[in-house]
Amino acid sequence: MYSADYDESIVGTWCGYPQTIWAHLLYPYIKNEQIFNCPSDKYAIQWTNGINPDTGAADRRMAFGYNTSYGWDRVPEHQGPGRAWSYGLRKIAGIRAPAECIWMADSRFYHPSTYGYTIRDTVQIHNSGAWPNPRHNEGCNVSFMDGHAKWLSFSYLRSADANHHWYVDNKPHLP
């Protein structure tokens, strides 16, 4: 629904950072804060559609993370939704194989040194601190750019066989 309202654009990860993230933009379509939490998550913190009182920035403690591996592409035509606040929004038609391209997955707590606080709103393949969280029988629930979702094993997600799932053009790029 978001994409239909915004000229087939995919919601960006950090749109108006630090106050607005992807979950805030999708919330008006979902209207339920609980959907951003996972009942199987033993470290669950209730996400709120607002500001984290501990950081003063957007509440980034949800149980599902946006695939930010897109943002590591250095080639302009491959820069996509992972860094939408910086590079512009990616159109759905610009995704080479949306049924194979990971959009979101179960996330874990991640403490990037540049932020100084813990987040959970992203997943990445190039950064072990932000790998998806295998909290479902050694695997993760993963959603793809075409809207379907499925369980994938954690070992598969980290394997070379899965590299093409992490990039909008289905070709890995190194930072």
PDB file of C-alpha atoms in Angstrom:
ATOM      1  CA  MET A   1       0.000   0.000   0.000  1.00  0.00           C
ATOM      2  CA  TYR A   2       2.860   2.367   0.811  1.00  0.00           C
ATOM      3  CA  SER A   3       4.423   1.760  -2.591  1.00  0.00           C
ATOM      4  CA  ALA A   4       1.110   2.358  -4.359  1.00  0.00           C
ATOM      5  CA  ASP A   5       0.775   5.716  -2.579  1.00  0.00           C
ATOM      6  CA  TYR A   6       4.353   6.774  -3.388  1.00  0.00           C
ATOM      7  CA  ASP A   7       4.702   6.107  -7.097  1.00  0.00           C
ATOM      8  CA  GLU A   8       5.873   2.483  -6.674  1.00  0.00           C
ATOM      9  CA  SER A   9       8.766   3.511  -4.385  1.00  0.00           C
ATOM     10  CA  ILE A  10       9.954   1.198  -1.626  1.00  0.00           C
ATOM     11  CA  VAL A  11       9.960   2.672   1.851  1.00  0.00           C
ATOM     12  CA  GLY A  12      13.440   3.818   2.847  1.00  0.00           C
ATOM     13  CA  THR A  13      15.345   2.696   5.913  1.00  0.00           C
ATOM     14  CA  TRP A  14      16.162   6.054   7.478  1.00  0.00           C
ATOM     15  CA  CYS A  15      13.922   8.762   6.059  1.00  0.00           C
ATOM     16  CA  GLY A  16      14.419  11.848   8.147  1.00  0.00           C
ATOM     17  CA  TYR A  17      16.997  10.240  10.416  1.00  0.00           C
ATOM     18  CA  PRO A  18      17.278  10.305  13.391  1.00  0.00           C
ATOM     19  CA  GLN A  19      13.568  10.894  14.010  1.00  0.00           C
ATOM     20  CA  THR A  20      11.956   8.769  11.258  1.00  0.00           C
ATOM     21  CA  ILE A  21      12.684   5.199  10.199  1.00  0.00           C
ATOM     22  CA  TRP A  22      10.940   2.692   7.925  1.00  0.00           C
ATOM     23  CA  ALA A  23       8.565   1.482  10.671  1.00  0.00           C
ATOM     24  CA  HIS A  24       7.213   5.002  11.237  1.00  0.00           C
ATOM     25  CA  LEU A  25       6.409   5.318   7.536  1.00  0.00           C
ATOM     26  CA  LEU A  26       4.620   1.949   7.427  1.00  0.00           C
ATOM     27  CA  TYR A  27       2.747   2.409  10.702  1.00  0.00           C
ATOM     28  CA  PRO A  28      -0.187   4.383   9.212  1.00  0.00           C
ATOM     29  CA  TYR A  29      -0.905   1.379   6.971  1.00  0.00           C
ATOM     30  CA  ILE A  30      -0.564  -1.187   9.757  1.00  0.00           C
ATOM     31  CA  LYS A  31      -1.945   0.745  12.766  1.00  0.00           C
ATOM     32  CA  ASN A  32      -0.700  -1.835  15.245  1.00  0.00           C
ATOM     33  CA  GLU A  33       2.533  -1.527  17.231  1.00  0.00           C
ATOM     34  CA  GLN A  34       2.476  -5.210  18.228  1.00  0.00           C
ATOM     35  CA  ILE A  35       3.186  -6.366  14.684  1.00  0.00           C
ATOM     36  CA  PHE A  36       6.699  -4.942  15.010  1.00  0.00           C
ATOM     37  CA  ASN A  37       7.401  -7.319  17.906  1.00  0.00           C
ATOM     38  CA  CYS A  38       7.925 -11.096  17.862  1.00  0.00           C
ATOM     39  CA  PRO A  39       6.393 -13.379  20.519  1.00  0.00           C
ATOM     40  CA  SER A  40       9.335 -15.791  20.107  1.00  0.00           C
ATOM     41  CA  ASP A  41      11.863 -13.088  20.930  1.00  0.00           C
ATOM     42  CA  LYS A  42      13.142 -13.714  24.462  1.00  0.00           C
ATOM     43  CA  TYR A  43      14.757 -10.240  24.531  1.00  0.00           C
ATOM     44  CA  ALA A  44      11.616  -8.468  23.393  1.00  0.00           C
ATOM     45  CA  ILE A  45      11.196  -4.790  24.094  1.00  0.00           C
ATOM     46  CA  GLN A  46       7.889  -3.296  23.069  1.00  0.00           C
ATOM     47  CA  TRP A  47       8.443  -1.056  20.064  1.00  0.00           C
ATOM     48  CA  THR A  48       6.573   2.216  20.156  1.00  0.00           C
ATOM     49  CA  ASN A  49       5.697   4.359  17.187  1.00  0.00           C
ATOM     50  CA  GLY A  50       7.727   7.249  18.451  1.00  0.00           C
ATOM     51  CA  ILE A  51      10.972   8.309  20.056  1.00  0.00           C
ATOM     52  CA  ASN A  52      13.099   6.047  22.250  1.00  0.00           C
ATOM     53  CA  PRO A  53      13.245   7.835  25.608  1.00  0.00           C
ATOM     54  CA  ASP A  54      16.769   6.529  26.237  1.00  0.00           C
ATOM     55  CA  THR A  55      18.276   7.976  23.051  1.00  0.00           C
ATOM     56  CA  GLY A  56      16.042  10.820  21.899  1.00  0.00           C
ATOM     57  CA  ALA A  57      16.101   9.273  18.417  1.00  0.00           C
ATOM     58  CA  ALA A  58      13.557   7.135  16.607  1.00  0.00           C
ATOM     59  CA  ASP A  59      12.591   3.983  18.477  1.00  0.00           C
ATOM     60  CA  ARG A  60      14.644   1.343  16.661  1.00  0.00           C
ATOM     61  CA  ARG A  61      13.971  -1.611  18.980  1.00  0.00           C
ATOM     62  CA  MET A  62      11.578  -3.674  16.821  1.00  0.00           C
ATOM     63  CA  ALA A  63      12.116  -7.403  16.275  1.00  0.00           C
ATOM     64  CA  PHE A  64      12.448  -7.153  12.503  1.00  0.00           C
ATOM     65  CA  GLY A  65      15.210  -5.443  10.575  1.00  0.00           C
ATOM     66  CA  TYR A  66      15.356  -3.826   7.171  1.00  0.00           C
ATOM     67  CA  ASN A  67      18.036  -5.171   4.833  1.00  0.00           C
ATOM     68  CA  THR A  68      20.610  -2.386   4.671  1.00  0.00           C
ATOM     69  CA  SER A  69      23.075  -4.317   2.527  1.00  0.00           C
ATOM     70  CA  TYR A  70      21.686  -2.290  -0.375  1.00  0.00           C
ATOM     71  CA  GLY A  71      23.239   0.856   1.017  1.00  0.00           C
ATOM     72  CA  TRP A  72      26.756  -0.540   0.661  1.00  0.00           C
ATOM     73  CA  ASP A  73      26.616  -0.482  -3.124  1.00  0.00           C
ATOM     74  CA  ARG A  74      29.071   2.072  -4.498  1.00  0.00           C
ATOM     75  CA  VAL A  75      27.650   1.948  -8.034  1.00  0.00           C
ATOM     76  CA  PRO A  76      24.969   4.686  -8.397  1.00  0.00           C
ATOM     77  CA  GLU A  77      22.465   2.561 -10.342  1.00  0.00           C
ATOM     78  CA  HIS A  78      22.576  -0.037  -7.554  1.00  0.00           C
ATOM     79  CA  GLN A  79      22.110   2.294  -4.620  1.00  0.00           C
ATOM     80  CA  GLY A  80      18.730   1.556  -3.178  1.00  0.00           C
ATOM     81  CA  PRO A  81      16.406   1.659  -0.242  1.00  0.00           C
ATOM     82  CA  GLY A  82      18.976   0.860   2.423  1.00  0.00           C
ATOM     83  CA  ARG A  83      20.210   4.447   2.426  1.00  0.00           C
ATOM     84  CA  ALA A  84      17.110   6.101   1.039  1.00  0.00           C
ATOM     85  CA  TRP A  85      17.652   9.269   3.056  1.00  0.00           C
ATOM     86  CA  SER A  86      20.938   9.776   1.241  1.00  0.00           C
ATOM     87  CA  TYR A  87      20.592   8.232  -2.208  1.00  0.00           C
ATOM     88  CA  GLY A  88      16.933   8.547  -3.105  1.00  0.00           C
ATOM     89  CA  LEU A  89      14.193   5.971  -3.133  1.00  0.00           C
ATOM     90  CA  ARG A  90      14.341   2.794  -5.209  1.00  0.00           C
ATOM     91  CA  LYS A  91      11.354   1.939  -7.380  1.00  0.00           C
ATOM     92  CA  ILE A  92       9.939  -1.578  -7.253  1.00  0.00           C
ATOM     93  CA  ALA A  93      10.578  -1.895 -11.003  1.00  0.00           C
ATOM     94  CA  GLY A  94      14.302  -1.288 -10.311  1.00  0.00           C
ATOM     95  CA  ILE A  95      14.631  -4.528  -8.339  1.00  0.00           C
ATOM     96  CA  ARG A  96      15.997  -7.145 -10.731  1.00  0.00           C
ATOM     97  CA  ALA A  97      14.437 -10.184  -9.029  1.00  0.00           C
ATOM     98  CA  PRO A  98      12.078  -9.039  -6.242  1.00  0.00           C
ATOM     99  CA  ALA A  99      11.048 -12.614  -5.386  1.00  0.00           C
ATOM    100  CA  GLU A 100      14.698 -13.371  -4.539  1.00  0.00           C
ATOM    101  CA  CYS A 101      15.675 -10.105  -2.850  1.00  0.00           C
ATOM    102  CA  ILE A 102      15.482  -9.954   0.965  1.00  0.00           C
ATOM    103  CA  TRP A 103      13.611  -6.951   2.311  1.00  0.00           C
ATOM    104  CA  MET A 104      13.358  -7.729   6.044  1.00  0.00           C
ATOM    105  CA  ALA A 105      14.278 -10.471   8.505  1.00  0.00           C
ATOM    106  CA  ASP A 106      14.258 -11.265  12.220  1.00  0.00           C
ATOM    107  CA  SER A 107      16.730  -8.856  13.830  1.00  0.00           C
ATOM    108  CA  ARG A 108      19.027  -8.884  16.840  1.00  0.00           C
ATOM    109  CA  PHE A 109      20.408  -6.158  19.047  1.00  0.00           C
ATOM    110  CA  TYR A 110      23.279  -4.389  17.337  1.00  0.00           C
ATOM    111  CA  HIS A 111      25.521  -1.688  18.799  1.00  0.00           C
ATOM    112  CA  PRO A 112      27.153   0.289  15.989  1.00  0.00           C
ATOM    113  CA  SER A 113      30.019   2.363  17.334  1.00  0.00           C
ATOM    114  CA  THR A 114      28.928   5.385  15.300  1.00  0.00           C
ATOM    115  CA  TYR A 115      25.569   5.627  17.114  1.00  0.00           C
ATOM    116  CA  GLY A 116      26.569   4.988  20.705  1.00  0.00           C
ATOM    117  CA  TYR A 117      23.377   3.077  21.451  1.00  0.00           C
ATOM    118  CA  THR A 118      21.766  -0.241  20.562  1.00  0.00           C
ATOM    119  CA  ILE A 119      19.440  -0.676  17.587  1.00  0.00           C
ATOM    120  CA  ARG A 120      17.435  -3.535  16.041  1.00  0.00           C
ATOM    121  CA  ASP A 121      15.860  -2.065  12.907  1.00  0.00           C
ATOM    122  CA  THR A 122      18.415  -3.375  10.404  1.00  0.00           C
ATOM    123  CA  VAL A 123      19.872  -6.645   9.152  1.00  0.00           C
ATOM    124  CA  GLN A 124      23.016  -6.917   7.052  1.00  0.00           C
ATOM    125  CA  ILE A 125      25.079  -9.688   5.539  1.00  0.00           C
ATOM    126  CA  HIS A 126      28.406  -7.810   5.514  1.00  0.00           C
ATOM    127  CA  ASN A 127      28.374  -7.077   9.263  1.00  0.00           C
ATOM    128  CA  SER A 128      28.232  -9.988  11.720  1.00  0.00           C
ATOM    129  CA  GLY A 129      26.870  -7.701  14.460  1.00  0.00           C
ATOM    130  CA  ALA A 130      23.747  -7.101  12.380  1.00  0.00           C
ATOM    131  CA  TRP A 131      23.193 -10.598  11.008  1.00  0.00           C
ATOM    132  CA  PRO A 132      19.595 -11.803  11.229  1.00  0.00           C
ATOM    133  CA  ASN A 133      18.541 -13.443  14.477  1.00  0.00           C
ATOM    134  CA  PRO A 134      18.008 -17.233  14.160  1.00  0.00           C
ATOM    135  CA  ARG A 135      15.365 -17.385  16.890  1.00  0.00           C
ATOM    136  CA  HIS A 136      13.064 -19.762  14.984  1.00  0.00           C
ATOM    137  CA  ASN A 137      14.574 -23.279  15.008  1.00  0.00           C
ATOM    138  CA  GLU A 138      18.043 -22.071  13.937  1.00  0.00           C
ATOM    139  CA  GLY A 139      16.536 -19.956  11.191  1.00  0.00           C
ATOM    140  CA  CYS A 140      14.841 -16.666  10.436  1.00  0.00           C
ATOM    141  CA  ASN A 141      11.567 -15.463   9.049  1.00  0.00           C
ATOM    142  CA  VAL A 142      12.450 -13.443   5.970  1.00  0.00           C
ATOM    143  CA  SER A 143      10.267 -11.250   3.756  1.00  0.00           C
ATOM    144  CA  PHE A 144      11.146 -10.528   0.158  1.00  0.00           C
ATOM    145  CA  MET A 145      10.656  -7.480  -2.056  1.00  0.00           C
ATOM    146  CA  ASP A 146       7.715  -9.080  -3.874  1.00  0.00           C
ATOM    147  CA  GLY A 147       5.816  -9.424  -0.581  1.00  0.00           C
ATOM    148  CA  HIS A 148       6.166 -13.144   0.131  1.00  0.00           C
ATOM    149  CA  ALA A 149       7.790 -14.464   3.295  1.00  0.00           C
ATOM    150  CA  LYS A 150       9.445 -17.725   4.293  1.00  0.00           C
ATOM    151  CA  TRP A 151      11.735 -19.322   6.827  1.00  0.00           C
ATOM    152  CA  LEU A 152      15.403 -19.684   5.850  1.00  0.00           C
ATOM    153  CA  SER A 153      18.086 -21.384   7.889  1.00  0.00           C
ATOM    154  CA  PHE A 154      20.682 -19.143   9.466  1.00  0.00           C
ATOM    155  CA  SER A 155      23.509 -21.169   7.926  1.00  0.00           C
ATOM    156  CA  TYR A 156      21.997 -20.667   4.464  1.00  0.00           C
ATOM    157  CA  LEU A 157      21.555 -16.908   4.959  1.00  0.00           C
ATOM    158  CA  ARG A 158      25.271 -16.551   5.763  1.00  0.00           C
ATOM    159  CA  SER A 159      26.450 -18.819   2.935  1.00  0.00           C
ATOM    160  CA  ALA A 160      27.793 -17.782  -0.455  1.00  0.00           C
ATOM    161  CA  ASP A 161      24.733 -19.478  -1.971  1.00  0.00           C
ATOM    162  CA  ALA A 162      22.535 -16.781  -0.411  1.00  0.00           C
ATOM    163  CA  ASN A 163      24.624 -13.727  -1.384  1.00  0.00           C
ATOM    164  CA  HIS A 164      22.359 -12.870  -4.301  1.00  0.00           C
ATOM    165  CA  HIS A 165      19.387 -12.497  -1.917  1.00  0.00           C
ATOM    166  CA  TRP A 166      20.936  -9.509  -0.167  1.00  0.00           C
ATOM    167  CA  TYR A 167      21.308  -7.054  -3.102  1.00  0.00           C
ATOM    168  CA  VAL A 168      18.767  -5.282  -5.303  1.00  0.00           C
ATOM    169  CA  ASP A 169      20.564  -6.353  -8.474  1.00  0.00           C
ATOM    170  CA  ASN A 170      21.231  -9.848  -7.063  1.00  0.00           C
ATOM    171  CA  LYS A 171      24.996  -9.211  -7.306  1.00  0.00           C
ATOM    172  CA  PRO A 172      27.030  -8.653  -4.125  1.00  0.00           C
ATOM    173  CA  HIS A 173      29.158  -5.523  -3.855  1.00  0.00           C
ATOM    174  CA  LEU A 174      31.823  -4.939  -1.259  1.00  0.00           C
ATOM    175  CA  PRO A 175      32.150  -1.648   0.609  1.00  0.00           C
TER     176      PRO A 175
END
